[in-house]
Coordinates of C-alpha atoms in Angstrom, one line a residue:
Chain D
X1 CA 40.5 64.9 20.0
X2 CA 41.1 67.8 17.8
X3 CA 38.5 70.8 18.2
X4 CA 36.2 71.4 15.7
X5 CA 36.2 67.6 14.5
X6 CA 32.4 67.8 14.1
X7 CA 32.6 71.2 11.9
X8 CA 35.3 69.8 9.5
X9 CA 33.5 66.4 9.3
X10 CA 30.0 66.3 10.3
X11 CA 29.2 62.9 8.2
X12 CA 31.7 61.2 9.9
X13 CA 30.6 57.3 10.6
X14 CA 33.9 55.8 11.3
X15 CA 36.6 57.2 13.9
X16 CA 40.0 55.2 14.8
X17 CA 42.2 57.3 16.9
X18 CA 43.8 54.0 18.3
X19 CA 47.6 54.1 19.2
X20 CA 47.7 58.3 20.0
X21 CA 48.1 58.2 23.6
X22 CA 44.9 59.8 24.2
X23 CA 44.1 60.8 27.9
X24 CA 40.4 61.8 27.3
X25 CA 37.6 62.1 24.8
X26 CA 35.6 65.4 24.6
X27 CA 32.8 67.1 24.3
X28 CA 33.9 67.1 20.1
X29 CA 32.5 63.5 20.1
X30 CA 28.9 64.8 21.1
X31 CA 28.0 66.7 17.8
X32 CA 28.9 63.8 15.6
X33 CA 25.3 62.7 14.6
X34 CA 26.1 59.9 12.0
X35 CA 29.1 58.0 14.0
X36 CA 28.9 54.5 14.7
X37 CA 32.4 53.1 15.0
X38 CA 34.6 54.1 17.7
X39 CA 37.8 52.5 18.0
X40 CA 40.2 53.8 20.6
X41 CA 42.3 50.9 21.7
X42 CA 45.8 51.2 22.6
X43 CA 45.5 54.6 24.3
X44 CA 45.6 56.1 27.9
X45 CA 42.0 56.4 28.9
X46 CA 40.4 55.7 31.7
X47 CA 40.5 58.5 34.1
X48 CA 37.8 61.2 34.6
X49 CA 36.7 62.6 31.2
X50 CA 37.9 59.6 29.3
X51 CA 34.0 60.0 27.9
X52 CA 32.4 63.1 27.6
X53 CA 29.9 64.5 29.9
X54 CA 26.2 64.9 28.5
X55 CA 26.5 61.8 26.1
X56 CA 23.1 60.5 27.5
X57 CA 21.7 63.5 25.2
X58 CA 23.6 63.1 22.6
X59 CA 23.1 61.8 19.1
X60 CA 26.0 59.0 19.7
X61 CA 24.2 57.7 22.5
X62 CA 21.4 56.0 19.5
X63 CA 23.8 56.0 16.7
X64 CA 27.2 54.4 18.1
X65 CA 27.3 50.5 17.2
X66 CA 30.8 49.6 17.7
X67 CA 33.1 50.9 20.8
X68 CA 36.6 49.6 21.2
X69 CA 38.4 50.6 23.9
X70 CA 40.9 47.6 24.3
X71 CA 44.4 48.4 25.9
X72 CA 43.6 51.0 27.9
X73 CA 43.5 51.9 31.8
X74 CA 40.0 51.2 32.9
X75 CA 39.6 49.8 36.3
X76 CA 36.0 50.2 36.0
X77 CA 33.2 50.8 33.2
X78 CA 32.6 54.5 33.3
X79 CA 28.9 55.0 33.7
X80 CA 28.8 57.1 30.9
X81 CA 29.6 54.3 28.5
X82 CA 26.2 52.6 30.0
X83 CA 24.4 55.7 28.2
X84 CA 25.1 54.1 24.8
X85 CA 22.0 52.3 24.4
X86 CA 22.7 51.3 20.7
X87 CA 25.8 49.8 21.2
X88 CA 26.1 46.3 19.6
X89 CA 29.7 45.6 20.1
X90 CA 32.2 46.6 23.2
X91 CA 35.6 45.7 23.7
X92 CA 37.1 46.6 26.9
X93 CA 39.9 43.8 26.8
X94 CA 43.3 44.3 28.4
X95 CA 42.5 47.0 30.5
X96 CA 42.4 46.9 34.7
X97 CA 38.7 46.0 35.2
X98 CA 37.8 44.3 38.5
X99 CA 34.3 43.8 38.0
X100 CA 31.3 44.3 35.6
X101 CA 28.3 46.6 36.6
X102 CA 25.0 45.1 37.1
X103 CA 23.9 48.3 35.2
X104 CA 25.5 46.4 32.0
X105 CA 21.9 45.3 31.3
X106 CA 21.2 48.7 30.0
X107 CA 23.3 48.3 27.0
X108 CA 20.2 45.9 25.3
X109 CA 21.3 45.8 22.0
X110 CA 24.7 44.2 22.9
X111 CA 25.7 41.7 21.1
X112 CA 29.2 41.3 20.9
X113 CA 31.0 42.1 24.7
X114 CA 34.6 41.4 24.8
X115 CA 36.1 41.8 28.4
X116 CA 39.1 39.3 28.3
X117 CA 42.4 40.4 30.1
X118 CA 41.3 42.3 32.8
X119 CA 40.6 41.3 36.8
X120 CA 37.5 40.5 37.0
X121 CA 36.6 38.2 39.8
X122 CA 32.9 37.7 39.4
X123 CA 30.0 38.1 37.0
X124 CA 26.7 39.8 38.1
X125 CA 23.6 38.1 37.1
X126 CA 22.3 41.1 35.5
X127 CA 24.4 40.2 32.5
X128 CA 22.2 37.5 31.5
X129 CA 19.4 40.2 31.0
X130 CA 21.3 41.3 27.6
X131 CA 19.0 39.3 25.2
X132 CA 20.8 39.5 21.9
X133 CA 24.4 38.8 23.4
X134 CA 26.0 36.1 20.9
X135 CA 29.8 36.6 21.7
X136 CA 30.9 37.0 25.4
X137 CA 34.6 36.6 26.0
X138 CA 36.0 36.5 29.4
X139 CA 39.0 34.9 29.4
X140 CA 42.3 35.8 31.2
X141 CA 40.5 37.1 34.0
X142 CA 40.0 35.9 37.7
X143 CA 36.7 34.6 37.8
X144 CA 35.8 31.8 40.3
X145 CA 32.1 31.1 39.4
X146 CA 29.6 31.6 36.7
X147 CA 26.1 32.5 37.9
X148 CA 23.4 29.8 36.8
X149 CA 21.0 32.9 35.2
X150 CA 23.6 33.3 32.6
X151 CA 22.1 30.4 31.0
X152 CA 19.3 33.0 30.1
X153 CA 21.7 34.0 27.4
X154 CA 19.6 32.5 24.6
X155 CA 21.2 33.9 21.6
X156 CA 24.9 33.0 23.2
X157 CA 26.8 31.2 20.3
X158 CA 30.6 31.6 21.9
X159 CA 31.5 31.8 25.4
X160 CA 35.3 32.2 26.2
X161 CA 36.2 31.4 29.8
X162 CA 39.7 30.1 29.3
X163 CA 42.3 31.0 31.9
X164 CA 40.1 31.8 35.0
X165 CA 39.7 30.4 38.4
X166 CA 36.7 28.2 37.8
X167 CA 36.6 24.9 39.6
X168 CA 32.9 23.7 38.2
X169 CA 30.1 25.2 36.0
X170 CA 26.3 25.6 37.1
X171 CA 24.7 23.0 35.2
X172 CA 22.3 25.2 33.6
X173 CA 24.8 25.9 31.2
X174 CA 23.3 23.2 29.5
X175 CA 20.6 25.1 28.4
X176 CA 22.5 27.0 26.1
X177 CA 21.4 25.4 23.3
X178 CA 23.1 27.5 20.7
X179 CA 26.2 27.5 22.1
X180 CA 28.8 26.7 19.4
X181 CA 32.1 27.4 21.3
X182 CA 33.0 27.2 24.9
X183 CA 36.3 27.6 25.7
X184 CA 37.8 26.2 29.6
X185 CA 41.3 25.5 29.1
X186 CA 43.4 27.0 32.3
X187 CA 40.9 27.0 34.8
X188 CA 41.1 24.4 37.6
X189 CA 38.1 22.3 37.2
X190 CA 37.7 19.5 39.5
X191 CA 38.1 16.4 37.7
X192 CA 36.8 13.9 40.1
X193 CA 33.0 13.4 41.5
X194 CA 32.5 15.6 44.5
X195 CA 30.3 13.2 46.7
X196 CA 30.5 14.9 50.2
X197 CA 29.2 18.3 50.6
X198 CA 27.6 20.6 53.2
X199 CA 24.2 21.3 54.0
X200 CA 22.9 24.6 55.5
X201 CA 19.8 23.6 57.1
X202 CA 16.7 26.3 56.0
X203 CA 16.1 29.7 57.6
X204 CA 12.6 30.0 58.9
X205 CA 12.4 32.8 56.1
X206 CA 13.1 30.2 53.7
X207 CA 10.8 27.7 55.0
X208 CA 8.3 30.4 54.8
X209 CA 9.4 30.9 51.3
X210 CA 9.3 27.6 50.3
X211 CA 5.9 26.7 51.7
X212 CA 4.5 30.1 49.4
X213 CA 6.1 29.0 46.1
X214 CA 5.1 25.1 46.6
X215 CA 1.1 25.6 47.8
X216 CA 0.8 28.7 45.7
X217 CA -0.4 30.6 48.7
X218 CA -1.6 34.0 46.7
X219 CA -0.1 37.3 47.3
X220 CA 0.4 40.5 46.1
X221 CA 2.8 43.4 46.1
X222 CA 0.7 45.5 48.5
X223 CA 0.8 42.3 51.2
X224 CA 4.4 42.4 51.8
X225 CA 7.2 44.3 52.0
X226 CA 9.2 44.8 48.8
X227 CA 12.4 43.1 50.4
X228 CA 10.3 40.1 50.4
X229 CA 8.3 40.5 47.1
X230 CA 12.0 40.4 45.8
X231 CA 13.1 37.1 47.8
X232 CA 9.9 35.3 46.9
X233 CA 11.0 36.1 43.0
X234 CA 14.4 34.5 43.5
X235 CA 13.3 31.0 43.9
X236 CA 15.0 28.7 42.0
X237 CA 12.9 25.5 41.1
X238 CA 14.7 21.7 42.2
X239 CA 15.6 20.1 39.4
X240 CA 14.6 16.5 40.3
X241 CA 11.1 16.2 38.7
X242 CA 9.7 13.9 41.2
X243 CA 10.3 17.0 44.1
X244 CA 8.9 19.9 42.5
X245 CA 9.9 22.2 45.4
X246 CA 12.1 25.1 45.0
X247 CA 14.5 26.4 47.1
X248 CA 16.3 29.9 47.9
X249 CA 19.6 30.2 49.6
X250 CA 19.4 26.7 51.2
X251 CA 20.8 24.0 49.0
X252 CA 22.9 21.1 48.8
X253 CA 25.4 21.2 45.9
X254 CA 26.4 18.3 44.5
X255 CA 29.2 18.0 41.4
X256 CA 28.1 15.6 38.6
X257 CA 30.1 15.2 35.1
X258 CA 28.3 15.9 32.1
X259 CA 29.2 15.3 28.7
X260 CA 28.8 18.6 26.5
X261 CA 28.8 19.1 22.9
X262 CA 29.8 15.6 22.6
X263 CA 33.8 16.9 23.5
X264 CA 34.2 18.1 27.0
X265 CA 33.3 16.2 30.4
X266 CA 32.5 18.9 32.2
X267 CA 31.7 19.3 36.2
X268 CA 28.8 20.8 36.9
X269 CA 27.6 21.8 40.0
X270 CA 23.7 20.8 40.7
X271 CA 21.5 22.4 43.5
X272 CA 19.2 20.1 45.2
X273 CA 16.4 21.7 47.6
X274 CA 17.4 19.1 50.0
X275 CA 19.8 16.0 50.5
X276 CA 16.9 13.6 49.8
X277 CA 16.6 14.7 46.5
X278 CA 18.7 13.4 43.5
X279 CA 19.1 15.2 40.8
X280 CA 18.0 13.8 37.6
X281 CA 20.6 13.1 34.4
X282 CA 20.0 16.2 32.4
X283 CA 19.1 15.7 28.8
X284 CA 22.8 16.1 27.6
X285 CA 24.2 13.4 29.6
X286 CA 21.8 10.7 28.3
X287 CA 23.4 9.8 25.3
X288 CA 24.8 6.6 25.8
X289 CA 28.9 6.9 25.6
X290 CA 28.6 9.5 28.8
X291 CA 26.0 8.1 30.9
X292 CA 28.3 4.9 31.8
X293 CA 30.8 7.1 32.6
X294 CA 29.0 9.1 35.4
X295 CA 26.9 6.5 36.4
X296 CA 29.5 4.6 38.1
X297 CA 30.5 7.8 40.0
X298 CA 27.1 9.2 40.8
X299 CA 24.9 7.5 43.1
X300 CA 21.4 8.5 43.9
X301 CA 21.1 10.9 47.3
X302 CA 23.7 11.4 49.6
X303 CA 23.1 10.9 53.3
X304 CA 22.1 14.5 55.0
X305 CA 25.0 13.4 57.8
X306 CA 28.0 13.9 55.5
X307 CA 29.4 17.3 57.0
X308 CA 32.7 16.8 55.3
X309 CA 33.9 20.1 53.5
X310 CA 33.1 20.5 49.8
X311 CA 35.8 22.0 47.8
X312 CA 33.8 24.7 46.2
X313 CA 30.5 27.1 47.0
Chain Y
X1 CA 60.6 14.6 3.1
X2 CA 64.3 13.8 3.1
X3 CA 67.5 15.9 3.2
X4 CA 69.0 16.1 -0.3
X5 CA 72.4 16.6 -0.9
X6 CA 72.5 20.3 -1.4
X7 CA 69.7 23.0 -0.3
X8 CA 68.9 26.4 -2.0
X9 CA 68.8 29.4 -0.4
X10 CA 65.7 31.3 -1.7
X11 CA 64.5 34.9 -1.5
X12 CA 60.3 35.3 -2.0
X13 CA 59.9 38.7 -2.7
X14 CA 56.1 38.5 -2.8
X15 CA 53.6 36.3 -1.9
X16 CA 53.6 35.2 -5.4
X17 CA 57.1 34.3 -5.8
X18 CA 56.9 32.4 -2.8
X19 CA 53.9 30.1 -4.2
X20 CA 55.8 30.0 -7.5
X21 CA 59.1 28.9 -5.7
X22 CA 56.9 26.5 -3.5
X23 CA 55.9 24.6 -6.9
X24 CA 58.9 24.2 -7.9
X25 CA 60.3 22.7 -4.9
X26 CA 57.4 20.1 -4.4
X27 CA 57.7 19.1 -8.0
X28 CA 60.9 17.4 -7.0
X29 CA 60.6 14.1 -5.1
X30 CA 62.5 14.9 -2.3
X31 CA 61.9 18.4 -0.3
X32 CA 64.2 19.9 2.7
X33 CA 62.4 21.1 5.3
X34 CA 65.0 23.3 6.4
X35 CA 64.5 25.0 3.0
X36 CA 61.0 25.6 3.0
X37 CA 61.3 26.9 6.1
X38 CA 63.8 29.5 5.0
X39 CA 61.9 30.2 1.8
X40 CA 58.8 30.6 4.1
X41 CA 60.8 33.1 6.5
X42 CA 62.2 35.1 3.7
X43 CA 59.1 36.5 2.1
X44 CA 58.3 39.7 3.7
X45 CA 55.0 40.1 4.8
X46 CA 53.0 42.5 2.6
X47 CA 49.2 43.0 3.6
X48 CA 48.5 44.1 0.4
X49 CA 49.3 41.0 -1.3
X50 CA 47.6 38.7 1.3
X51 CA 44.1 41.0 2.2
X52 CA 42.0 39.2 -0.1
X53 CA 42.5 35.8 1.8
X54 CA 42.0 37.3 5.1
X55 CA 38.6 36.7 6.2
X56 CA 38.2 37.1 10.0
X57 CA 35.1 35.6 12.0
X58 CA 33.8 36.9 15.1
X59 CA 33.4 34.0 17.0
X60 CA 37.0 31.6 16.4
X61 CA 40.0 31.9 13.9
X62 CA 39.2 31.0 10.1
X63 CA 41.1 29.1 7.6
X64 CA 41.0 30.3 4.6
X65 CA 42.8 28.0 1.4
X66 CA 45.3 30.3 -0.7
X67 CA 46.8 27.6 -3.1
X68 CA 46.4 23.6 -3.5
X69 CA 50.1 23.1 -4.7
X70 CA 48.8 20.6 -7.3
X71 CA 47.7 18.3 -4.4
X72 CA 51.6 18.1 -3.1
X73 CA 50.5 20.7 -0.3
X74 CA 47.7 23.1 0.8
X75 CA 48.8 26.9 1.8
X76 CA 46.3 29.1 3.7
X77 CA 45.7 32.2 5.8
X78 CA 44.6 31.8 9.2
X79 CA 43.1 34.7 11.0
X80 CA 42.9 35.0 14.6
X81 CA 40.7 37.3 16.2
X82 CA 41.7 38.8 19.6
X83 CA 41.7 35.7 22.1
X84 CA 41.2 33.2 19.7
X85 CA 43.0 29.8 19.8
X86 CA 43.2 26.5 18.8
X87 CA 42.7 23.4 20.6
X88 CA 46.0 21.3 21.2
X89 CA 46.0 19.1 18.0
X90 CA 48.1 16.7 15.8
X91 CA 49.2 17.1 11.8
X92 CA 47.9 13.6 10.8
X93 CA 51.5 12.6 10.0
X94 CA 52.2 15.5 7.7
X95 CA 54.6 18.4 7.8
X96 CA 53.5 21.9 8.9
X97 CA 55.2 25.1 8.4
X98 CA 53.5 28.3 10.2
X99 CA 54.9 31.7 9.3
X100 CA 53.5 35.0 11.1
X101 CA 52.0 37.2 8.8
X102 CA 50.6 39.8 11.1
X103 CA 50.5 40.1 15.0
X104 CA 52.3 37.2 17.1
X105 CA 50.6 34.0 17.9
X106 CA 51.9 31.7 21.2
X107 CA 52.9 27.9 20.4
X108 CA 52.6 25.9 23.3
X109 CA 54.0 22.6 22.7
X110 CA 52.4 19.3 24.5
X111 CA 54.0 15.5 24.7
X112 CA 51.9 12.7 23.0
X113 CA 49.7 11.8 25.8
X114 CA 50.5 8.2 27.2
X115 CA 48.4 5.4 25.8
X116 CA 46.2 4.9 28.8
X117 CA 45.8 8.6 28.9
X118 CA 44.1 9.8 31.9
X119 CA 46.0 12.4 33.5
X120 CA 47.0 16.0 32.4
X121 CA 49.1 16.3 29.0
X122 CA 52.6 17.7 29.7
X123 CA 53.5 20.8 28.3
X124 CA 56.7 20.8 27.0
X125 CA 57.6 24.4 25.7
X126 CA 56.2 27.4 25.0
X127 CA 56.9 30.6 23.0
X128 CA 55.3 33.9 20.9
X129 CA 56.0 33.7 17.7
X130 CA 56.9 37.2 15.8
X131 CA 56.2 38.8 12.7
X132 CA 57.6 36.9 9.9
X133 CA 58.9 34.1 11.7
X134 CA 58.1 30.7 10.7
X135 CA 57.7 27.5 13.0
X136 CA 57.7 23.6 12.2
X137 CA 56.1 20.7 13.2
X138 CA 55.1 17.2 12.6
X139 CA 54.0 14.6 14.5
X140 CA 57.3 13.3 15.7
X141 CA 57.9 16.3 17.5
X142 CA 54.8 16.3 19.3
X143 CA 51.4 18.4 19.7
X144 CA 50.8 21.8 20.1
X145 CA 48.2 24.5 20.5
X146 CA 48.3 28.1 19.0
X147 CA 46.4 31.1 19.9
X148 CA 46.7 34.6 19.6
X149 CA 46.7 35.9 23.4
X150 CA 46.9 39.5 22.7
X151 CA 43.3 41.0 23.9
X152 CA 43.9 44.3 21.3
X153 CA 45.5 42.9 18.3
X154 CA 44.2 40.7 15.4
X155 CA 46.9 37.9 14.1
X156 CA 47.2 36.6 10.8
X157 CA 49.3 33.5 10.0
X158 CA 50.2 31.5 6.5
X159 CA 50.4 27.8 7.0
X160 CA 51.9 25.4 5.0
X161 CA 51.0 21.4 4.8
X162 CA 52.4 18.6 3.2
X163 CA 50.4 16.2 2.3
X164 CA 47.2 17.8 2.6
X165 CA 44.7 16.7 4.9
X166 CA 41.5 17.4 6.4
X167 CA 41.0 15.4 9.7
X168 CA 43.2 15.6 12.7
X169 CA 42.8 14.8 16.3
X170 CA 42.4 17.2 18.9
X171 CA 43.3 16.7 22.7
X172 CA 42.0 17.4 25.9
X173 CA 44.4 19.1 28.2
X174 CA 43.1 17.6 31.3
X175 CA 42.9 14.1 30.1
X176 CA 44.9 13.4 27.5
X177 CA 41.4 12.0 25.4
X178 CA 41.9 12.6 21.6
X179 CA 38.6 13.3 19.2
X180 CA 38.7 13.1 15.5
X181 CA 37.8 16.3 14.0
X182 CA 37.3 17.5 10.3
X183 CA 38.8 21.1 9.3
X184 CA 37.0 23.1 6.7
X185 CA 37.8 26.2 4.6
X186 CA 36.2 29.7 5.7
X187 CA 37.1 30.5 2.2
X188 CA 39.2 29.4 -0.7
X189 CA 40.9 31.1 -3.1
X190 CA 39.6 34.1 -1.9
X191 CA 35.9 33.4 -1.8
X192 CA 33.4 32.6 0.8
X193 CA 33.1 29.2 1.4
X194 CA 29.3 28.3 1.7
X195 CA 28.4 25.7 4.3

């Protein structure tokens, strides 16, 4: 960036340096107090110095709303970027990202996140802690599964997952009632019901955890090591309403097909706390058209002795 | 449309001229597909002329009506953000011309699914259309999916449909099942359409 930029243009609000071959953006950015949009796509950014040091203290950290770094060479999300607390829109499409840092949750104002066209293999559950996220693009990556926590993205309107390595989706995805757009093409989604599954019996720790939760045994953070407090907070509820149980790591996995948005028949992974539980039909599948189709394949409970390999998980 | 004896070679020097010539062509009883395709391709995209119609939406591609051809055709501009794509669809027995005004669009052609329709649909071919190229399709050729596969550049395309239609079928690639949909305009004649 040209030296003296902030002296010449102190009121600069929008800066577009796309397609200029930039390898780094320096301290000139730090003195632009009004900058809300920075477009730097199709450059050679990605190495150290791509973003200036001292970003945390700069006015930019609060003023920047839109950042477009698509078409660069980032192999990881630069930690400095996570200091931009006012960011509403972030694009890192067409880079070389292999993952998403859990600290992405620091960008708590984020509404638009474009990560298409990278090499991302998994999604951290922390991504779900972005309360304003409306548009999430993860297409053209190498993602194998979606964490069920993603259903906590209450504001999500559009989710792009096409051209990945997904074989199923978590059933919690049905909770995204505001979702208007969902792209899933180009994923090896299973098309047949998977009846066979493995069941790893719960560990002693898990059995203790389940008892504490289901019997409401009171405990305070001072009673337990921090790791166990954290473990207890990760309990998931068994979807079987008659069960009322919880599970931690040990669960039975079952694929059911559910009509979603009235258009797609999606393979959804149900997690049940034991083979004796049978999962209820979700509200989405209770429409008359889909019920009969999934009924014929989805019988009630699955015998615990079935030990054939499940193709997912 | 049938092939008339003679086809003209047109050169549209502006979007306005393109529309004018289209009205002229479609005023006749017989219209040549080749003639329309060549005319559309002859127009060299000039963003100043169509920017007013190019309204983008963050979440999906938009359809912006430019001209309704006295009921004979619909001319519209489609705006595709990065990663935006259409479903596989048919063209309700109409002719469809698609010209790239900016960026690139990938067109994937599919065979019609078997009547039983319970298997993965067959891909026929795919290609990336460049700026100013004009593609043509109708139901006898097959079905297609159009997408902007760029993660960095938006794309804009000019579409002509004759006769005009506002419903079509979309197809699930995995099963061949079809689903009728109604299409709407994001804007008409440069004005945002309020839902």
